[in-house]
Amino acid sequence: MNNAFQTEILKLRKNGMAHIGFIVTVSIPVLLVLKSVLIDKIKIDYHEWIQTVYMLVNLAFPIMSGFFITQSIQKEYGEKTIINIITAPVNRKVFVFSKIAVWFCWYLVVMAVTECLTILGSLILFNSQVTLSTICFTVRLFTQIGLLSYIAFLPVIWIAIKQRTLFYPAILCTLVFVLLQSAGFQVSEELLPVASFVPWFAISISTMLPADSQYLYICMALILCFGLAGIVLAIREFRKQDL
């Protein structure tokens, strides 16, 4: 597993989507700071600025993440390198886990850098309004929705493996997942019991619920189960493929 993980880390250097996804995501808070300083005539307050960053990051980041893992899988099939990697049936599980592990590491780095730049931007624009509590709130909010998005998007790797060299099915599913996640913020209180059982709605809903809400537990459990199902399906699909 360690060797497979190290191999996947080395492949990041040649993964163009990893670099593009990183640059696009971390550029969002930077560009919004420049926009506020150089363009905006009417200055918005701290909460409006954080909400804008939050909204744009949670549109771009999952899309870039889906592009990253899809290209990573599709490239293995397209260049036939996967045949050289897979030498025994037991290695197929290791291959899938190594892809997921590297995807997670890339995801954590992008998320951490984005959070740091967002906090730095807040200090530049709203120094008097930023306190330790607001920084903690920003980190918690971005981290919570980021990690839940990663887990809920794990089935993308199953779709990418299932489609082999086809790029578009996994990307289309990623875009649908992102659309549903964004729509989760518009769920009314009356629809909350139903919406909590939709994984991508649950990502957004979880950020709006109190810590003791029963719906929060439903959201968390559903997202975790869905992510686990994505991993199991990916391993099962890869094991039965004739390479």
PDB file of C-alpha atoms in Angstrom:
ATOM      1  CA  MET A   1       0.000   0.000   0.000  1.00  0.00           C
ATOM      2  CA  ASN A   2       2.856   2.362   0.880  1.00  0.00           C
ATOM      3  CA  ASN A   3       4.583   1.794  -2.469  1.00  0.00           C
ATOM      4  CA  ALA A   4       1.328   2.307  -4.351  1.00  0.00           C
ATOM      5  CA  PHE A   5       0.677   5.536  -2.450  1.00  0.00           C
ATOM      6  CA  GLN A   6       4.164   6.851  -3.179  1.00  0.00           C
ATOM      7  CA  THR A   7       3.700   6.032  -6.860  1.00  0.00           C
ATOM      8  CA  GLU A   8       0.448   7.978  -6.943  1.00  0.00           C
ATOM      9  CA  ILE A   9       2.094  10.949  -5.233  1.00  0.00           C
ATOM     10  CA  LEU A  10       4.771  10.999  -7.946  1.00  0.00           C
ATOM     11  CA  LYS A  11       2.066  10.969 -10.615  1.00  0.00           C
ATOM     12  CA  LEU A  12       0.695  14.257  -9.260  1.00  0.00           C
ATOM     13  CA  ARG A  13       3.539  16.052 -11.003  1.00  0.00           C
ATOM     14  CA  LYS A  14       2.115  15.014 -14.374  1.00  0.00           C
ATOM     15  CA  ASN A  15      -1.534  15.463 -13.447  1.00  0.00           C
ATOM     16  CA  GLY A  16      -2.459  18.752 -15.089  1.00  0.00           C
ATOM     17  CA  MET A  17      -5.899  18.819 -13.491  1.00  0.00           C
ATOM     18  CA  ALA A  18      -4.330  18.643 -10.025  1.00  0.00           C
ATOM     19  CA  HIS A  19      -2.446  21.871 -10.722  1.00  0.00           C
ATOM     20  CA  ILE A  20      -5.379  23.563 -12.450  1.00  0.00           C
ATOM     21  CA  GLY A  21      -7.784  22.586  -9.673  1.00  0.00           C
ATOM     22  CA  PHE A  22      -5.409  23.908  -7.035  1.00  0.00           C
ATOM     23  CA  ILE A  23      -4.863  27.227  -8.811  1.00  0.00           C
ATOM     24  CA  VAL A  24      -8.555  27.794  -9.609  1.00  0.00           C
ATOM     25  CA  THR A  25      -9.735  27.062  -6.069  1.00  0.00           C
ATOM     26  CA  VAL A  26      -7.110  29.008  -4.119  1.00  0.00           C
ATOM     27  CA  SER A  27      -7.420  31.942  -6.533  1.00  0.00           C
ATOM     28  CA  ILE A  28     -11.017  32.612  -5.489  1.00  0.00           C
ATOM     29  CA  PRO A  29     -10.302  34.392  -2.168  1.00  0.00           C
ATOM     30  CA  VAL A  30      -7.309  36.179  -3.725  1.00  0.00           C
ATOM     31  CA  LEU A  31      -9.378  37.515  -6.630  1.00  0.00           C
ATOM     32  CA  LEU A  32     -12.181  38.568  -4.295  1.00  0.00           C
ATOM     33  CA  VAL A  33      -9.703  40.539  -2.179  1.00  0.00           C
ATOM     34  CA  LEU A  34      -8.377  42.275  -5.288  1.00  0.00           C
ATOM     35  CA  LYS A  35     -11.935  42.959  -6.437  1.00  0.00           C
ATOM     36  CA  SER A  36     -12.829  44.537  -3.083  1.00  0.00           C
ATOM     37  CA  VAL A  37      -9.683  46.675  -3.025  1.00  0.00           C
ATOM     38  CA  LEU A  38      -9.433  47.745  -6.665  1.00  0.00           C
ATOM     39  CA  ILE A  39     -12.932  47.623  -8.158  1.00  0.00           C
ATOM     40  CA  ASP A  40     -15.755  47.794  -5.625  1.00  0.00           C
ATOM     41  CA  LYS A  41     -16.944  51.315  -4.908  1.00  0.00           C
ATOM     42  CA  ILE A  42     -19.448  50.221  -2.284  1.00  0.00           C
ATOM     43  CA  LYS A  43     -17.701  48.137   0.347  1.00  0.00           C
ATOM     44  CA  ILE A  44     -19.527  45.080   1.671  1.00  0.00           C
ATOM     45  CA  ASP A  45     -19.202  43.936   5.276  1.00  0.00           C
ATOM     46  CA  TYR A  46     -17.273  40.958   6.584  1.00  0.00           C
ATOM     47  CA  HIS A  47     -20.173  38.508   6.623  1.00  0.00           C
ATOM     48  CA  GLU A  48     -21.180  39.297   3.045  1.00  0.00           C
ATOM     49  CA  TRP A  49     -17.593  38.812   1.886  1.00  0.00           C
ATOM     50  CA  ILE A  50     -17.210  35.477   3.683  1.00  0.00           C
ATOM     51  CA  GLN A  51     -20.554  34.331   2.259  1.00  0.00           C
ATOM     52  CA  THR A  52     -19.385  35.184  -1.271  1.00  0.00           C
ATOM     53  CA  VAL A  53     -16.101  33.306  -0.832  1.00  0.00           C
ATOM     54  CA  TYR A  54     -17.956  30.389   0.731  1.00  0.00           C
ATOM     55  CA  MET A  55     -20.456  30.183  -2.115  1.00  0.00           C
ATOM     56  CA  LEU A  56     -17.867  30.380  -4.926  1.00  0.00           C
ATOM     57  CA  VAL A  57     -15.407  27.974  -3.296  1.00  0.00           C
ATOM     58  CA  ASN A  58     -18.127  25.402  -2.746  1.00  0.00           C
ATOM     59  CA  LEU A  59     -19.057  25.622  -6.411  1.00  0.00           C
ATOM     60  CA  ALA A  60     -15.539  25.467  -7.842  1.00  0.00           C
ATOM     61  CA  PHE A  61     -13.795  23.131  -5.380  1.00  0.00           C
ATOM     62  CA  PRO A  62     -16.043  20.050  -5.797  1.00  0.00           C
ATOM     63  CA  ILE A  63     -15.976  20.492  -9.585  1.00  0.00           C
ATOM     64  CA  MET A  64     -12.179  20.705  -9.653  1.00  0.00           C
ATOM     65  CA  SER A  65     -12.014  17.734  -7.289  1.00  0.00           C
ATOM     66  CA  GLY A  66     -14.217  15.653  -9.585  1.00  0.00           C
ATOM     67  CA  PHE A  67     -12.133  16.651 -12.590  1.00  0.00           C
ATOM     68  CA  PHE A  68      -8.962  15.675 -10.721  1.00  0.00           C
ATOM     69  CA  ILE A  69      -9.992  12.128  -9.766  1.00  0.00           C
ATOM     70  CA  THR A  70     -11.691  11.511 -13.111  1.00  0.00           C
ATOM     71  CA  GLN A  71      -8.605  12.468 -15.087  1.00  0.00           C
ATOM     72  CA  SER A  72      -6.444  10.417 -12.727  1.00  0.00           C
ATOM     73  CA  ILE A  73      -8.500   7.275 -13.401  1.00  0.00           C
ATOM     74  CA  GLN A  74      -9.165   7.922 -17.090  1.00  0.00           C
ATOM     75  CA  LYS A  75      -5.481   8.521 -17.794  1.00  0.00           C
ATOM     76  CA  GLU A  76      -4.561   5.093 -16.404  1.00  0.00           C
ATOM     77  CA  TYR A  77      -6.980   3.414 -18.801  1.00  0.00           C
ATOM     78  CA  GLY A  78      -6.225   5.678 -21.741  1.00  0.00           C
ATOM     79  CA  GLU A  79      -2.460   5.197 -21.583  1.00  0.00           C
ATOM     80  CA  LYS A  80      -2.795   1.485 -20.677  1.00  0.00           C
ATOM     81  CA  THR A  81      -0.485   2.008 -17.684  1.00  0.00           C
ATOM     82  CA  ILE A  82      -3.057   0.315 -15.506  1.00  0.00           C
ATOM     83  CA  ILE A  83      -2.147  -3.048 -17.068  1.00  0.00           C
ATOM     84  CA  ASN A  84       1.426  -2.715 -15.819  1.00  0.00           C
ATOM     85  CA  ILE A  85       0.296  -1.642 -12.345  1.00  0.00           C
ATOM     86  CA  ILE A  86      -2.141  -4.464 -11.760  1.00  0.00           C
ATOM     87  CA  THR A  87      -0.132  -7.688 -11.453  1.00  0.00           C
ATOM     88  CA  ALA A  88      -2.272  -9.689  -9.023  1.00  0.00           C
ATOM     89  CA  PRO A  89      -5.955  -9.713  -7.946  1.00  0.00           C
ATOM     90  CA  VAL A  90      -5.086  -8.512  -4.428  1.00  0.00           C
ATOM     91  CA  ASN A  91      -3.420  -5.390  -5.844  1.00  0.00           C
ATOM     92  CA  ARG A  92      -6.668  -4.102  -7.262  1.00  0.00           C
ATOM     93  CA  LYS A  93      -7.976  -3.082  -3.851  1.00  0.00           C
ATOM     94  CA  VAL A  94      -4.637  -1.414  -3.059  1.00  0.00           C
ATOM     95  CA  PHE A  95      -4.797   0.517  -6.325  1.00  0.00           C
ATOM     96  CA  VAL A  96      -8.257   1.915  -5.541  1.00  0.00           C
ATOM     97  CA  PHE A  97      -7.306   2.841  -1.980  1.00  0.00           C
ATOM     98  CA  SER A  98      -4.112   4.542  -3.135  1.00  0.00           C
ATOM     99  CA  LYS A  99      -6.117   6.657  -5.599  1.00  0.00           C
ATOM    100  CA  ILE A 100      -8.572   7.623  -2.851  1.00  0.00           C
ATOM    101  CA  ALA A 101      -5.741   8.412  -0.412  1.00  0.00           C
ATOM    102  CA  VAL A 102      -3.917  10.684  -2.860  1.00  0.00           C
ATOM    103  CA  TRP A 103      -7.192  12.342  -3.828  1.00  0.00           C
ATOM    104  CA  PHE A 104      -7.837  13.010  -0.126  1.00  0.00           C
ATOM    105  CA  CYS A 105      -4.325  14.418   0.432  1.00  0.00           C
ATOM    106  CA  TRP A 106      -4.696  16.750  -2.555  1.00  0.00           C
ATOM    107  CA  TYR A 107      -8.127  17.757  -1.279  1.00  0.00           C
ATOM    108  CA  LEU A 108      -6.802  18.561   2.211  1.00  0.00           C
ATOM    109  CA  VAL A 109      -3.958  20.693   0.849  1.00  0.00           C
ATOM    110  CA  VAL A 110      -6.268  22.719  -1.406  1.00  0.00           C
ATOM    111  CA  MET A 111      -8.806  23.154   1.387  1.00  0.00           C
ATOM    112  CA  ALA A 112      -6.166  24.240   3.925  1.00  0.00           C
ATOM    113  CA  VAL A 113      -4.552  26.759   1.562  1.00  0.00           C
ATOM    114  CA  THR A 114      -7.966  28.171   0.597  1.00  0.00           C
ATOM    115  CA  GLU A 115      -8.923  28.597   4.254  1.00  0.00           C
ATOM    116  CA  CYS A 116      -5.626  30.335   5.062  1.00  0.00           C
ATOM    117  CA  LEU A 117      -6.017  32.733   2.119  1.00  0.00           C
ATOM    118  CA  THR A 118      -9.617  33.433   3.104  1.00  0.00           C
ATOM    119  CA  ILE A 119      -8.589  34.304   6.660  1.00  0.00           C
ATOM    120  CA  LEU A 120      -5.698  36.428   5.374  1.00  0.00           C
ATOM    121  CA  GLY A 121      -8.086  38.226   3.021  1.00  0.00           C
ATOM    122  CA  SER A 122     -10.457  38.862   5.926  1.00  0.00           C
ATOM    123  CA  LEU A 123      -7.647  40.401   7.950  1.00  0.00           C
ATOM    124  CA  ILE A 124      -6.672  42.654   5.044  1.00  0.00           C
ATOM    125  CA  LEU A 125     -10.197  43.867   4.309  1.00  0.00           C
ATOM    126  CA  PHE A 126     -11.915  43.729   7.709  1.00  0.00           C
ATOM    127  CA  ASN A 127      -9.170  43.804  10.309  1.00  0.00           C
ATOM    128  CA  SER A 128     -11.368  45.430  12.963  1.00  0.00           C
ATOM    129  CA  GLN A 129     -14.167  42.867  12.504  1.00  0.00           C
ATOM    130  CA  VAL A 130     -12.045  39.723  12.553  1.00  0.00           C
ATOM    131  CA  THR A 131     -11.703  38.034  15.929  1.00  0.00           C
ATOM    132  CA  LEU A 132     -10.561  34.618  17.078  1.00  0.00           C
ATOM    133  CA  SER A 133     -14.166  33.451  17.171  1.00  0.00           C
ATOM    134  CA  THR A 134     -14.846  34.554  13.583  1.00  0.00           C
ATOM    135  CA  ILE A 135     -11.666  32.816  12.410  1.00  0.00           C
ATOM    136  CA  CYS A 136     -12.688  29.622  14.201  1.00  0.00           C
ATOM    137  CA  PHE A 137     -16.163  29.873  12.668  1.00  0.00           C
ATOM    138  CA  THR A 138     -14.706  30.304   9.173  1.00  0.00           C
ATOM    139  CA  VAL A 139     -12.351  27.343   9.564  1.00  0.00           C
ATOM    140  CA  ARG A 140     -15.099  25.131  10.999  1.00  0.00           C
ATOM    141  CA  LEU A 141     -17.562  26.064   8.266  1.00  0.00           C
ATOM    142  CA  PHE A 142     -15.147  25.540   5.370  1.00  0.00           C
ATOM    143  CA  THR A 143     -13.707  22.339   6.847  1.00  0.00           C
ATOM    144  CA  GLN A 144     -17.073  20.807   7.628  1.00  0.00           C
ATOM    145  CA  ILE A 145     -18.577  21.319   4.209  1.00  0.00           C
ATOM    146  CA  GLY A 146     -15.278  20.474   2.526  1.00  0.00           C
ATOM    147  CA  LEU A 147     -14.886  17.094   4.227  1.00  0.00           C
ATOM    148  CA  LEU A 148     -18.551  16.212   3.816  1.00  0.00           C
ATOM    149  CA  SER A 149     -18.351  17.107   0.119  1.00  0.00           C
ATOM    150  CA  TYR A 150     -15.333  14.846  -0.319  1.00  0.00           C
ATOM    151  CA  ILE A 151     -17.127  11.907   1.308  1.00  0.00           C
ATOM    152  CA  ALA A 152     -20.363  12.463  -0.617  1.00  0.00           C
ATOM    153  CA  PHE A 153     -18.444  12.694  -3.904  1.00  0.00           C
ATOM    154  CA  LEU A 154     -16.598   9.370  -3.410  1.00  0.00           C
ATOM    155  CA  PRO A 155     -19.008   7.553  -5.793  1.00  0.00           C
ATOM    156  CA  VAL A 156     -17.405   9.601  -8.595  1.00  0.00           C
ATOM    157  CA  ILE A 157     -14.399   7.270  -8.462  1.00  0.00           C
ATOM    158  CA  TRP A 158     -16.718   4.288  -8.975  1.00  0.00           C
ATOM    159  CA  ILE A 159     -18.283   5.947 -12.014  1.00  0.00           C
ATOM    160  CA  ALA A 160     -14.830   6.834 -13.387  1.00  0.00           C
ATOM    161  CA  ILE A 161     -13.619   3.227 -12.999  1.00  0.00           C
ATOM    162  CA  LYS A 162     -16.810   1.854 -14.489  1.00  0.00           C
ATOM    163  CA  GLN A 163     -16.561   4.098 -17.564  1.00  0.00           C
ATOM    164  CA  ARG A 164     -12.802   3.487 -18.013  1.00  0.00           C
ATOM    165  CA  THR A 165     -11.597   5.817 -20.789  1.00  0.00           C
ATOM    166  CA  LEU A 166     -14.796   7.871 -20.959  1.00  0.00           C
ATOM    167  CA  PHE A 167     -14.336  11.237 -19.284  1.00  0.00           C
ATOM    168  CA  TYR A 168     -17.814  12.728 -19.470  1.00  0.00           C
ATOM    169  CA  PRO A 169     -20.053  10.416 -17.372  1.00  0.00           C
ATOM    170  CA  ALA A 170     -18.094  11.054 -14.163  1.00  0.00           C
ATOM    171  CA  ILE A 171     -17.842  14.775 -14.898  1.00  0.00           C
ATOM    172  CA  LEU A 172     -21.578  14.993 -15.604  1.00  0.00           C
ATOM    173  CA  CYS A 173     -22.321  13.245 -12.303  1.00  0.00           C
ATOM    174  CA  THR A 174     -19.944  15.630 -10.524  1.00  0.00           C
ATOM    175  CA  LEU A 175     -21.796  18.623 -11.943  1.00  0.00           C
ATOM    176  CA  VAL A 176     -25.150  17.149 -10.911  1.00  0.00           C
ATOM    177  CA  PHE A 177     -23.828  16.516  -7.388  1.00  0.00           C
ATOM    178  CA  VAL A 178     -22.581  20.115  -7.155  1.00  0.00           C
ATOM    179  CA  LEU A 179     -25.927  21.425  -8.378  1.00  0.00           C
ATOM    180  CA  LEU A 180     -27.773  19.405  -5.734  1.00  0.00           C
ATOM    181  CA  GLN A 181     -25.338  20.529  -3.043  1.00  0.00           C
ATOM    182  CA  SER A 182     -25.942  24.171  -3.978  1.00  0.00           C
ATOM    183  CA  ALA A 183     -29.690  23.614  -4.043  1.00  0.00           C
ATOM    184  CA  GLY A 184     -29.500  22.318  -0.482  1.00  0.00           C
ATOM    185  CA  PHE A 185     -29.157  25.887   0.783  1.00  0.00           C
ATOM    186  CA  GLN A 186     -32.621  26.653  -0.623  1.00  0.00           C
ATOM    187  CA  VAL A 187     -34.429  23.830   1.172  1.00  0.00           C
ATOM    188  CA  SER A 188     -37.354  25.087   3.214  1.00  0.00           C
ATOM    189  CA  GLU A 189     -38.024  23.984   6.778  1.00  0.00           C
ATOM    190  CA  GLU A 190     -41.065  21.979   5.648  1.00  0.00           C
ATOM    191  CA  LEU A 191     -38.952  19.869   3.270  1.00  0.00           C
ATOM    192  CA  LEU A 192     -36.130  19.348   5.763  1.00  0.00           C
ATOM    193  CA  PRO A 193     -37.158  15.794   6.819  1.00  0.00           C
ATOM    194  CA  VAL A 194     -37.127  14.627   3.185  1.00  0.00           C
ATOM    195  CA  ALA A 195     -34.107  16.634   2.041  1.00  0.00           C
ATOM    196  CA  SER A 196     -31.981  15.272   4.899  1.00  0.00           C
ATOM    197  CA  PHE A 197     -32.056  11.876   3.194  1.00  0.00           C
ATOM    198  CA  VAL A 198     -30.507  13.213  -0.031  1.00  0.00           C
ATOM    199  CA  PRO A 199     -26.690  13.078   0.442  1.00  0.00           C
ATOM    200  CA  TRP A 200     -25.826  16.253  -1.484  1.00  0.00           C
ATOM    201  CA  PHE A 201     -28.667  18.235   0.057  1.00  0.00           C
ATOM    202  CA  ALA A 202     -27.438  16.965   3.425  1.00  0.00           C
ATOM    203  CA  ILE A 203     -24.019  18.588   2.916  1.00  0.00           C
ATOM    204  CA  SER A 204     -25.500  22.078   2.818  1.00  0.00           C
ATOM    205  CA  ILE A 205     -28.242  21.379   5.337  1.00  0.00           C
ATOM    206  CA  SER A 206     -25.716  20.181   7.937  1.00  0.00           C
ATOM    207  CA  THR A 207     -24.138  23.647   8.120  1.00  0.00           C
ATOM    208  CA  MET A 208     -27.466  25.236   9.018  1.00  0.00           C
ATOM    209  CA  LEU A 209     -28.495  22.837  11.798  1.00  0.00           C
ATOM    210  CA  PRO A 210     -27.759  23.105  15.537  1.00  0.00           C
ATOM    211  CA  ALA A 211     -25.372  20.543  17.031  1.00  0.00           C
ATOM    212  CA  ASP A 212     -28.173  18.711  18.864  1.00  0.00           C
ATOM    213  CA  SER A 213     -30.523  18.420  15.882  1.00  0.00           C
ATOM    214  CA  GLN A 214     -31.674  14.926  14.961  1.00  0.00           C
ATOM    215  CA  TYR A 215     -31.534  15.923  11.311  1.00  0.00           C
ATOM    216  CA  LEU A 216     -27.806  16.658  11.674  1.00  0.00           C
ATOM    217  CA  TYR A 217     -27.198  13.057  12.746  1.00  0.00           C
ATOM    218  CA  ILE A 218     -29.258  11.845   9.801  1.00  0.00           C
ATOM    219  CA  CYS A 219     -27.232  14.018   7.412  1.00  0.00           C
ATOM    220  CA  MET A 220     -23.890  12.827   8.783  1.00  0.00           C
ATOM    221  CA  ALA A 221     -24.860   9.149   8.823  1.00  0.00           C
ATOM    222  CA  LEU A 222     -26.262   9.285   5.305  1.00  0.00           C
ATOM    223  CA  ILE A 223     -23.185  11.011   3.859  1.00  0.00           C
ATOM    224  CA  LEU A 224     -20.836   8.520   5.556  1.00  0.00           C
ATOM    225  CA  CYS A 225     -22.860   5.545   4.316  1.00  0.00           C
ATOM    226  CA  PHE A 226     -22.961   6.969   0.808  1.00  0.00           C
ATOM    227  CA  GLY A 227     -19.213   7.553   0.762  1.00  0.00           C
ATOM    228  CA  LEU A 228     -18.557   4.025   2.022  1.00  0.00           C
ATOM    229  CA  ALA A 229     -20.875   2.646  -0.651  1.00  0.00           C
ATOM    230  CA  GLY A 230     -18.879   4.544  -3.293  1.00  0.00           C
ATOM    231  CA  ILE A 231     -15.630   2.923  -2.117  1.00  0.00           C
ATOM    232  CA  VAL A 232     -17.145  -0.563  -2.003  1.00  0.00           C
ATOM    233  CA  LEU A 233     -18.662  -0.196  -5.476  1.00  0.00           C
ATOM    234  CA  ALA A 234     -15.375   1.123  -6.888  1.00  0.00           C
ATOM    235  CA  ILE A 235     -13.419  -1.857  -5.520  1.00  0.00           C
ATOM    236  CA  ARG A 236     -16.068  -4.314  -6.671  1.00  0.00           C
ATOM    237  CA  GLU A 237     -16.200  -2.816 -10.169  1.00  0.00           C
ATOM    238  CA  PHE A 238     -12.414  -2.786 -10.523  1.00  0.00           C
ATOM    239  CA  ARG A 239     -12.053  -6.372  -9.321  1.00  0.00           C
ATOM    240  CA  LYS A 240     -14.409  -7.757 -11.948  1.00  0.00           C
ATOM    241  CA  GLN A 241     -12.907  -5.836 -14.891  1.00  0.00           C
ATOM    242  CA  ASP A 242     -10.960  -7.792 -17.457  1.00  0.00           C
ATOM    243  CA  LEU A 243      -7.798  -5.793 -18.046  1.00  0.00           C
TER     244      LEU A 243
END
